[in-house]
CSV table of C-alpha atoms in Angstrom, one decimal:
chain,number,residue,atom,x,y,z
S,1,MET,CA,112.5,69.7,73.3
S,2,SER,CA,113.0,71.2,69.9
S,3,ASP,CA,115.2,69.5,67.4
S,4,ALA,CA,117.7,72.4,67.7
S,5,GLU,CA,117.8,72.0,71.5
S,6,ASN,CA,118.1,68.2,71.2
S,7,THR,CA,121.2,68.4,69.0
S,8,GLN,CA,122.9,71.4,70.7
S,9,ASP,CA,126.5,70.7,71.6
S,10,PRO,CA,127.4,70.3,75.3
S,11,ALA,CA,128.2,73.5,77.2
S,12,LEU,CA,131.7,72.1,78.1
S,13,VAL,CA,133.7,69.0,77.3
S,14,VAL,CA,136.9,68.5,79.4
S,15,HIS,CA,139.5,65.8,78.4
S,16,LEU,CA,141.4,64.7,81.5
S,17,ASN,CA,145.0,63.4,81.1
S,18,GLY,CA,145.7,63.4,84.8
S,19,SER,CA,147.5,65.6,87.4
S,20,GLY,CA,150.2,63.8,89.4
S,21,GLY,CA,149.4,60.6,87.5
S,22,THR,CA,148.0,59.5,84.1
S,23,ILE,CA,144.4,58.7,83.3
S,24,ARG,CA,142.2,58.8,80.2
S,25,SER,CA,139.0,60.5,81.2
S,26,TRP,CA,136.4,63.0,80.3
S,27,VAL,CA,133.8,65.2,82.1
S,28,VAL,CA,131.0,66.4,79.8
S,29,ILE,CA,128.8,69.3,81.1
S,30,ASP,CA,125.8,69.2,78.9
S,31,THR,CA,124.0,72.2,80.5
S,32,LEU,CA,124.6,74.6,83.3
S,33,VAL,CA,121.7,76.1,85.4
S,34,ASP,CA,122.6,78.9,87.8
S,35,GLY,CA,126.2,77.7,87.4
S,36,LEU,CA,125.5,74.2,88.6
S,37,ALA,CA,125.5,70.8,86.9
S,38,MET,CA,125.8,67.2,88.2
S,39,GLY,CA,126.0,63.6,87.2
S,40,GLY,CA,127.8,60.3,87.9
S,41,VAL,CA,131.2,59.0,86.8
S,42,ARG,CA,131.3,55.8,84.7
S,43,MET,CA,134.4,53.6,84.6
S,44,THR,CA,134.6,50.9,82.0
S,45,PRO,CA,137.4,49.7,79.6
S,46,GLY,CA,135.4,50.9,76.6
S,47,VAL,CA,133.7,54.1,77.7
S,48,THR,CA,134.0,56.9,75.1
S,49,VAL,CA,133.5,60.6,75.1
S,50,GLU,CA,130.4,60.1,72.9
S,51,GLU,CA,128.9,57.8,75.5
S,52,VAL,CA,129.6,60.2,78.3
S,53,ALA,CA,128.0,63.0,76.3
S,54,GLY,CA,124.9,60.9,75.7
S,55,LEU,CA,124.7,60.2,79.5
S,56,ALA,CA,125.2,63.9,80.3
S,57,ARG,CA,122.3,64.7,77.9
S,58,ASP,CA,120.2,62.2,79.7
S,59,MET,CA,120.9,63.9,83.0
S,60,THR,CA,119.8,67.3,81.6
S,61,GLN,CA,116.5,65.7,80.5
S,62,LYS,CA,116.0,63.9,83.9
S,63,PHE,CA,116.4,67.2,85.8
S,64,THR,CA,114.2,69.1,83.4
S,65,LEU,CA,111.4,66.5,83.7
S,66,ALA,CA,111.7,66.5,87.5
S,67,GLY,CA,111.6,70.3,87.7
S,68,LEU,CA,115.1,70.6,89.3
S,69,ARG,CA,117.1,73.7,88.7
S,70,ILE,CA,120.5,72.1,87.9
S,71,GLY,CA,122.2,71.1,84.7
S,72,GLY,CA,123.3,67.7,83.5
S,73,ALA,CA,126.9,66.4,83.5
S,74,LYS,CA,128.7,63.0,83.4
S,75,GLY,CA,132.2,61.7,83.9
S,76,GLY,CA,133.9,58.8,82.2
S,77,ILE,CA,137.1,57.0,83.0
S,78,VAL,CA,138.7,54.4,80.6
S,79,SER,CA,139.9,51.6,82.9
S,80,ASP,CA,139.4,48.0,83.8
S,81,GLY,CA,139.3,48.8,87.5
S,82,GLY,CA,142.9,47.9,88.2
S,83,ASP,CA,144.8,50.1,90.8
S,84,ARG,CA,141.6,51.8,91.8
S,85,GLU,CA,143.1,53.9,94.6
S,86,GLN,CA,145.7,55.5,92.2
S,87,THR,CA,143.1,56.0,89.5
S,88,PHE,CA,140.6,57.8,91.7
S,89,ARG,CA,143.3,59.9,93.5
S,90,THR,CA,144.5,61.1,90.1
S,91,PHE,CA,140.9,61.7,89.0
S,92,GLY,CA,140.2,63.7,92.2
S,93,ARG,CA,143.2,65.9,91.8
S,94,THR,CA,142.4,66.6,88.1
S,95,VAL,CA,138.7,67.4,88.6
S,96,LYS,CA,139.2,69.5,91.7
S,97,PRO,CA,138.5,72.8,90.0
S,98,LEU,CA,135.3,71.4,88.5
S,99,LEU,CA,134.0,70.0,91.9
S,100,HIS,CA,134.7,73.3,93.6
S,101,GLY,CA,133.2,75.2,90.7
S,102,GLY,CA,129.7,73.9,90.9
S,103,ILE,CA,130.0,70.5,89.0
S,104,HIS,CA,129.0,67.7,91.4
S,105,LEU,CA,130.2,64.3,90.3
S,106,GLY,CA,128.9,61.1,91.8
S,107,ILE,CA,128.8,57.4,91.0
S,108,ASP,CA,127.7,55.4,88.0
S,109,MET,CA,128.6,52.0,86.4
S,110,GLY,CA,132.0,50.7,87.6
S,111,VAL,CA,132.4,53.3,90.4
S,112,THR,CA,131.5,52.6,94.0
S,113,PRO,CA,130.7,54.9,97.0
S,114,ALA,CA,134.2,54.0,98.3
S,115,ASP,CA,135.7,55.3,95.0
S,116,ARG,CA,133.7,58.5,95.3
S,117,ALA,CA,135.0,59.0,98.8
S,118,VAL,CA,138.6,58.7,97.5
S,119,PHE,CA,138.2,61.3,94.7
S,120,PHE,CA,136.3,63.6,97.0
S,121,ASP,CA,139.1,63.4,99.6
S,122,GLU,CA,141.8,64.0,97.0
S,123,ALA,CA,140.0,67.0,95.7
S,124,GLY,CA,139.3,68.3,99.2
S,125,TYR,CA,135.6,68.4,98.2
S,126,ASP,CA,132.7,68.2,100.7
S,127,PRO,CA,129.2,68.6,99.2
S,128,ARG,CA,128.0,70.0,102.5
S,129,TYR,CA,129.6,73.3,101.7
S,130,ARG,CA,128.9,75.4,98.6
S,131,PRO,CA,129.3,79.2,98.3
S,132,GLY,CA,125.9,81.0,98.2
S,133,ALA,CA,124.0,78.0,99.7
S,134,PRO,CA,123.2,76.9,103.2
S,135,ASP,CA,125.4,74.2,104.6
S,136,MET,CA,124.1,70.6,104.7
S,137,PRO,CA,123.8,69.6,108.4
S,138,VAL,CA,124.8,66.0,107.6
S,139,ASP,CA,127.7,64.5,105.5
S,140,TRP,CA,127.0,63.1,102.1
S,141,ARG,CA,127.3,59.5,103.1
S,142,THR,CA,124.8,59.9,106.0
S,143,TYR,CA,122.3,61.5,103.6
S,144,TYR,CA,122.8,59.4,100.5
S,145,GLU,CA,123.5,55.8,101.5
S,146,PRO,CA,120.1,55.2,103.1
S,147,LEU,CA,118.6,56.1,99.7
S,148,ILE,CA,120.2,53.1,97.9
S,149,ASP,CA,116.8,51.8,96.8
S,150,VAL,CA,115.3,55.1,95.6
S,151,THR,CA,116.1,54.4,92.0
S,152,GLY,CA,114.4,51.0,92.1
S,153,HIS,CA,111.5,52.6,93.9
S,154,GLY,CA,111.0,55.1,91.0
S,155,VAL,CA,111.3,52.4,88.4
S,156,GLY,CA,108.7,50.4,90.2
S,157,VAL,CA,106.4,53.4,90.5
S,158,ALA,CA,106.7,53.9,86.7
S,159,ALA,CA,105.8,50.3,86.0
S,160,VAL,CA,102.8,50.3,88.4
S,161,THR,CA,101.6,53.7,87.0
S,162,ALA,CA,101.7,52.4,83.4
S,163,LEU,CA,99.9,49.2,84.3
S,164,GLU,CA,97.2,51.1,86.1
S,165,ALA,CA,96.8,53.5,83.1
S,166,SER,CA,96.4,50.4,80.8
S,167,GLY,CA,93.4,49.3,82.9
S,168,ARG,CA,95.1,46.1,84.0
S,169,GLY,CA,93.6,44.7,87.2
S,170,GLU,CA,95.3,41.3,87.5
S,171,ALA,CA,98.9,40.6,88.5
S,172,ALA,CA,101.5,41.2,85.8
S,173,ARG,CA,104.3,38.8,84.8
S,174,VAL,CA,107.6,40.6,85.2
S,175,VAL,CA,111.1,40.1,83.8
S,176,VAL,CA,114.0,42.1,85.3
S,177,GLN,CA,117.1,42.4,83.1
S,178,GLY,CA,119.9,43.2,85.5
S,179,PHE,CA,120.0,42.2,89.2
S,180,GLY,CA,122.1,44.9,90.7
S,181,ALA,CA,120.8,47.4,93.3
S,182,VAL,CA,118.2,48.8,90.9
S,183,GLY,CA,117.0,45.4,89.6
S,184,ARG,CA,116.7,43.9,93.1
S,185,ALA,CA,114.8,46.9,94.4
S,186,VAL,CA,112.4,46.9,91.5
S,187,ALA,CA,111.8,43.1,91.9
S,188,ARG,CA,111.0,43.6,95.6
S,189,PHE,CA,108.8,46.6,94.9
S,190,LEU,CA,106.7,44.8,92.2
S,191,GLU,CA,106.4,41.5,94.1
S,192,ASP,CA,105.3,43.4,97.2
S,193,ARG,CA,102.4,44.9,95.1
S,194,GLY,CA,101.2,41.5,94.0
S,195,HIS,CA,103.0,41.1,90.7
S,196,VAL,CA,104.9,38.0,89.7
S,197,VAL,CA,108.6,38.0,88.8
S,198,VAL,CA,109.1,35.2,86.2
S,199,GLY,CA,112.6,36.0,85.0
S,200,VAL,CA,115.7,37.8,86.1
S,201,ALA,CA,119.0,38.2,84.2
S,202,ASP,CA,122.5,38.9,85.3
S,203,VAL,CA,125.9,38.8,83.5
S,204,GLN,CA,125.9,35.0,83.5
S,205,GLY,CA,122.5,34.5,81.9
S,206,THR,CA,118.8,34.3,82.6
S,207,ILE,CA,116.9,32.5,85.4
S,208,SER,CA,113.2,31.9,85.0
S,209,ALA,CA,110.2,30.1,86.6
S,210,ASP,CA,106.4,30.5,86.8
S,211,ARG,CA,107.1,32.4,90.0
S,212,LEU,CA,110.6,33.3,91.2
S,213,PRO,CA,111.2,33.7,95.0
S,214,VAL,CA,112.6,37.2,94.9
S,215,ALA,CA,113.9,37.2,98.5
S,216,GLU,CA,115.7,33.9,98.0
S,217,LEU,CA,117.4,35.2,94.8
S,218,ILE,CA,118.5,38.4,96.6
S,219,ALA,CA,120.0,36.3,99.4
S,220,VAL,CA,122.3,34.5,96.9
S,221,THR,CA,123.3,37.6,94.9
S,222,ASP,CA,126.6,39.4,95.4
S,223,GLU,CA,127.2,43.1,95.5
S,224,PHE,CA,127.9,43.2,91.8
S,225,GLY,CA,124.5,41.6,90.9
S,226,ARG,CA,125.8,38.1,90.2
S,227,ILE,CA,123.4,35.3,91.3
S,228,ASP,CA,125.1,32.2,92.7
S,229,ARG,CA,123.8,29.4,90.5
S,230,SER,CA,124.9,26.7,93.0
S,231,ARG,CA,122.4,28.0,95.6
S,232,LEU,CA,119.3,28.4,93.4
S,233,PRO,CA,116.0,26.7,94.2
S,234,GLN,CA,115.6,23.5,92.2
S,235,HIS,CA,112.4,24.5,90.4
S,236,VAL,CA,114.0,27.3,88.4
S,237,THR,CA,115.4,27.2,84.8
S,238,THR,CA,118.7,28.7,83.8
S,239,THR,CA,120.2,29.5,80.5
S,240,SER,CA,123.3,31.3,79.3
S,241,THR,CA,121.8,32.0,75.9
S,242,PRO,CA,122.3,35.7,75.1
S,243,ASP,CA,119.3,38.0,75.6
S,244,ALA,CA,117.1,35.0,76.7
S,245,TRP,CA,115.2,37.3,79.0
S,246,LEU,CA,113.5,38.7,75.8
S,247,ASP,CA,112.0,35.3,75.1
S,248,ILE,CA,110.1,34.8,78.4
S,249,ASP,CA,106.4,35.3,78.3
S,250,ALA,CA,105.9,38.5,80.3
S,251,ASP,CA,103.8,41.5,80.5
S,252,VAL,CA,106.5,43.9,81.9
S,253,LEU,CA,110.2,44.0,81.0
S,254,VAL,CA,112.4,46.1,83.3
S,255,LEU,CA,115.8,47.0,81.7
S,256,ALA,CA,118.1,47.6,84.6
S,257,ALA,CA,121.6,46.7,83.3
S,258,GLN,CA,123.8,47.8,80.4
S,259,LYS,CA,123.6,50.4,77.7
S,260,HIS,CA,121.4,49.5,74.6
S,261,ALA,CA,120.2,46.1,76.1
S,262,LEU,CA,117.2,46.5,73.8
S,263,ASN,CA,118.6,47.3,70.4
S,264,ALA,CA,117.9,47.2,66.7
S,265,GLU,CA,119.1,43.6,66.5
S,266,ASN,CA,117.0,42.1,69.2
S,267,ALA,CA,113.9,44.3,69.5
S,268,HIS,CA,111.9,41.9,67.2
S,269,ARG,CA,112.0,39.4,70.0
S,270,LEU,CA,110.3,41.6,72.5
S,271,ARG,CA,107.2,39.9,74.0
S,272,ALA,CA,106.3,42.2,76.9
S,273,GLY,CA,103.7,44.9,76.2
S,274,LEU,CA,105.4,47.3,78.7
S,275,VAL,CA,109.1,48.2,78.8
S,276,VAL,CA,110.4,50.3,81.7
S,277,GLU,CA,114.0,51.6,81.5
S,278,GLY,CA,115.8,51.3,84.9
S,279,ALA,CA,119.2,52.0,83.4
S,280,ASN,CA,120.8,54.8,81.5
S,281,LEU,CA,120.6,54.5,77.7
S,282,ALA,CA,118.9,51.1,78.1
S,283,SER,CA,117.6,51.1,74.6
S,284,ASP,CA,118.6,52.6,71.3
S,285,ALA,CA,116.4,54.8,69.1
S,286,GLU,CA,115.7,52.1,66.5
S,287,ALA,CA,114.6,49.6,69.2
S,288,ARG,CA,112.2,52.2,70.7
S,289,GLU,CA,110.7,52.8,67.3
S,290,LYS,CA,110.3,49.1,66.7
S,291,ALA,CA,108.7,48.6,70.1
S,292,ARG,CA,106.2,51.4,69.5
S,293,ALA,CA,105.4,50.0,66.1
S,294,ALA,CA,104.7,46.6,67.7
S,295,GLY,CA,102.2,48.2,70.1
S,296,ALA,CA,104.5,48.1,73.2
S,297,THR,CA,104.6,51.0,75.7
S,298,LEU,CA,108.0,52.2,76.8
S,299,VAL,CA,108.7,54.4,79.8
S,300,PRO,CA,112.2,55.9,79.2
S,301,GLY,CA,114.9,56.0,81.7
S,302,VAL,CA,114.9,59.8,81.9
S,303,ILE,CA,111.5,59.4,83.5
S,304,ALA,CA,111.7,56.1,85.4
S,305,ASN,CA,115.4,56.1,86.3
S,306,ILE,CA,115.5,59.5,88.1
S,307,GLY,CA,115.8,58.2,91.7
S,308,GLY,CA,119.5,58.3,92.5
S,309,ALA,CA,120.2,61.4,90.4
S,310,GLY,CA,117.1,63.2,91.7
S,311,ALA,CA,118.0,62.4,95.3
S,312,ALA,CA,121.5,63.8,94.9
S,313,ALA,CA,120.2,66.9,93.0
S,314,LEU,CA,117.7,67.6,95.8
S,315,ALA,CA,120.6,67.8,98.2
S,316,VAL,CA,123.0,69.7,96.0
S,317,THR,CA,120.2,72.3,95.3
S,318,ARG,CA,119.2,72.3,99.0
S,319,VAL,CA,115.6,71.4,98.3
S,320,VAL,CA,115.6,68.6,100.9
S,321,PRO,CA,114.1,69.6,104.3
S,322,PHE,CA,117.2,68.7,106.3
S,323,GLU,CA,115.5,69.7,109.5
S,324,LEU,CA,113.6,66.4,109.4
S,325,ALA,CA,114.9,63.4,111.3
S,326,ALA,CA,116.7,60.8,109.2
S,327,ASP,CA,113.8,58.4,108.7
S,328,ALA,CA,111.4,61.2,107.9
S,329,ARG,CA,113.9,62.8,105.5
S,330,LYS,CA,114.3,59.4,103.7
S,331,ALA,CA,110.5,59.0,103.4
S,332,TRP,CA,110.3,62.6,102.1
S,333,VAL,CA,112.8,61.9,99.3
S,334,PHE,CA,111.2,58.6,98.3
S,335,ASP,CA,107.8,60.3,98.2
S,336,TRP,CA,109.2,63.2,96.1
S,337,ILE,CA,110.8,60.8,93.6
S,338,GLY,CA,107.7,58.7,93.4
S,339,ASP,CA,105.4,61.7,92.8
S,340,ARG,CA,107.6,63.0,90.0
S,341,VAL,CA,107.9,59.6,88.3
S,342,ARG,CA,104.1,59.0,88.6
S,343,GLU,CA,103.2,62.5,87.2
S,344,ASN,CA,105.6,62.2,84.3
S,345,THR,CA,104.6,58.6,83.4
S,346,ARG,CA,101.0,59.6,83.3
S,347,ALA,CA,101.7,62.7,81.2
S,348,LEU,CA,103.9,60.7,78.8
S,349,LEU,CA,101.1,58.1,78.3
S,350,GLU,CA,98.5,60.8,77.7
S,351,ILE,CA,100.6,62.4,75.0
S,352,ALA,CA,101.3,59.0,73.4
S,353,ALA,CA,97.6,58.2,73.3
S,354,ALA,CA,96.9,61.5,71.6
S,355,ARG,CA,99.3,61.2,68.7
S,356,ALA,CA,101.7,58.9,67.0
S,357,GLY,CA,105.5,59.0,67.4
S,358,ASP,CA,107.8,59.6,70.4
S,359,PRO,CA,105.9,61.4,73.1
S,360,LEU,CA,109.1,62.4,75.0
S,361,PRO,CA,110.1,65.6,73.1
S,362,GLU,CA,106.6,67.1,73.7
S,363,LEU,CA,106.7,66.3,77.4
S,364,LEU,CA,110.2,67.8,77.6
S,365,ASP,CA,108.9,71.0,76.0
S,366,VAL,CA,106.1,71.2,78.5
S,367,ARG,CA,108.5,70.8,81.5
S,368,ARG,CA,111.0,73.2,80.1
S,369,GLY,CA,108.4,75.8,79.9
S,370,GLU,CA,107.4,75.2,83.5
S,371,LEU,CA,111.0,75.9,84.6
S,372,ARG,CA,111.3,79.2,82.8
């Protein structure tokens, strides 16, 4: 991506005040491709239009890297999650013309599948039907919910691919920062392939051991990614010290939680030689520069964290072979995501080995040329 393209303003920024109710919200459409764009909706008390715009730009880059012909968008709602039903009904009424006009909005931080169902219903929007495209033969929930682990699968593929490229043969020590759906799926994926999870972090702090029992941790984790400390195995260590996950002796750090978890203030504590972003905007630019200067490899979220967005885009653009039976269709999507993540991770590392600096802009230029 050229500097001009990287700093180009979004195609459309919509400030939502609410129809039939009051909300403070935005939808940012970074790019349109064939009149289409898509991305999730984030709801937090502190979300800003600048954050939403950054997330929408990330979506554009994800789809470009994956070779998907759809633009990037994102929604944001300022709310602490109180009165969810009213919030999402108001949101649905307000975004109705966008949803019916080619802008598909899904879920992101603070928004659940149930919330999505509410705003889809209020807008009278059904992704199965789109003018100029064949109808989906299954409803959105039937298609998408079996793919809950596809993002974690892609992040795991990125980690394994980078480890293989480094020539590492032995098991890696892994820390997973964030134990929501993505973090849990990555931990399972890497443990299943012989790697050792030595640390996990949730909103309450960090849990560590020479080898953490991933299945046992998952069994005592709630739907929001909080691990029940009262039910932990006795041999583990816990701490509530901020960012303690950075201090664990590890080979791989997976960032699967909040924005800018790795930042200018804490990047000097990084011990892992490989960082894989499993969350949106998981590091800031200064942290990435410091990590590279220290010799660490970083696979950005626009490569590793494509799974959920990619799976949705495959359906919206009707690339998915819907004639396959449900299990075969799920396997096809997982394979497609894994292949794209693997290919882009390898290409990124090859560019990084050839020259100094951030390899991502060059890779984006290559992929953009392939889409033309």
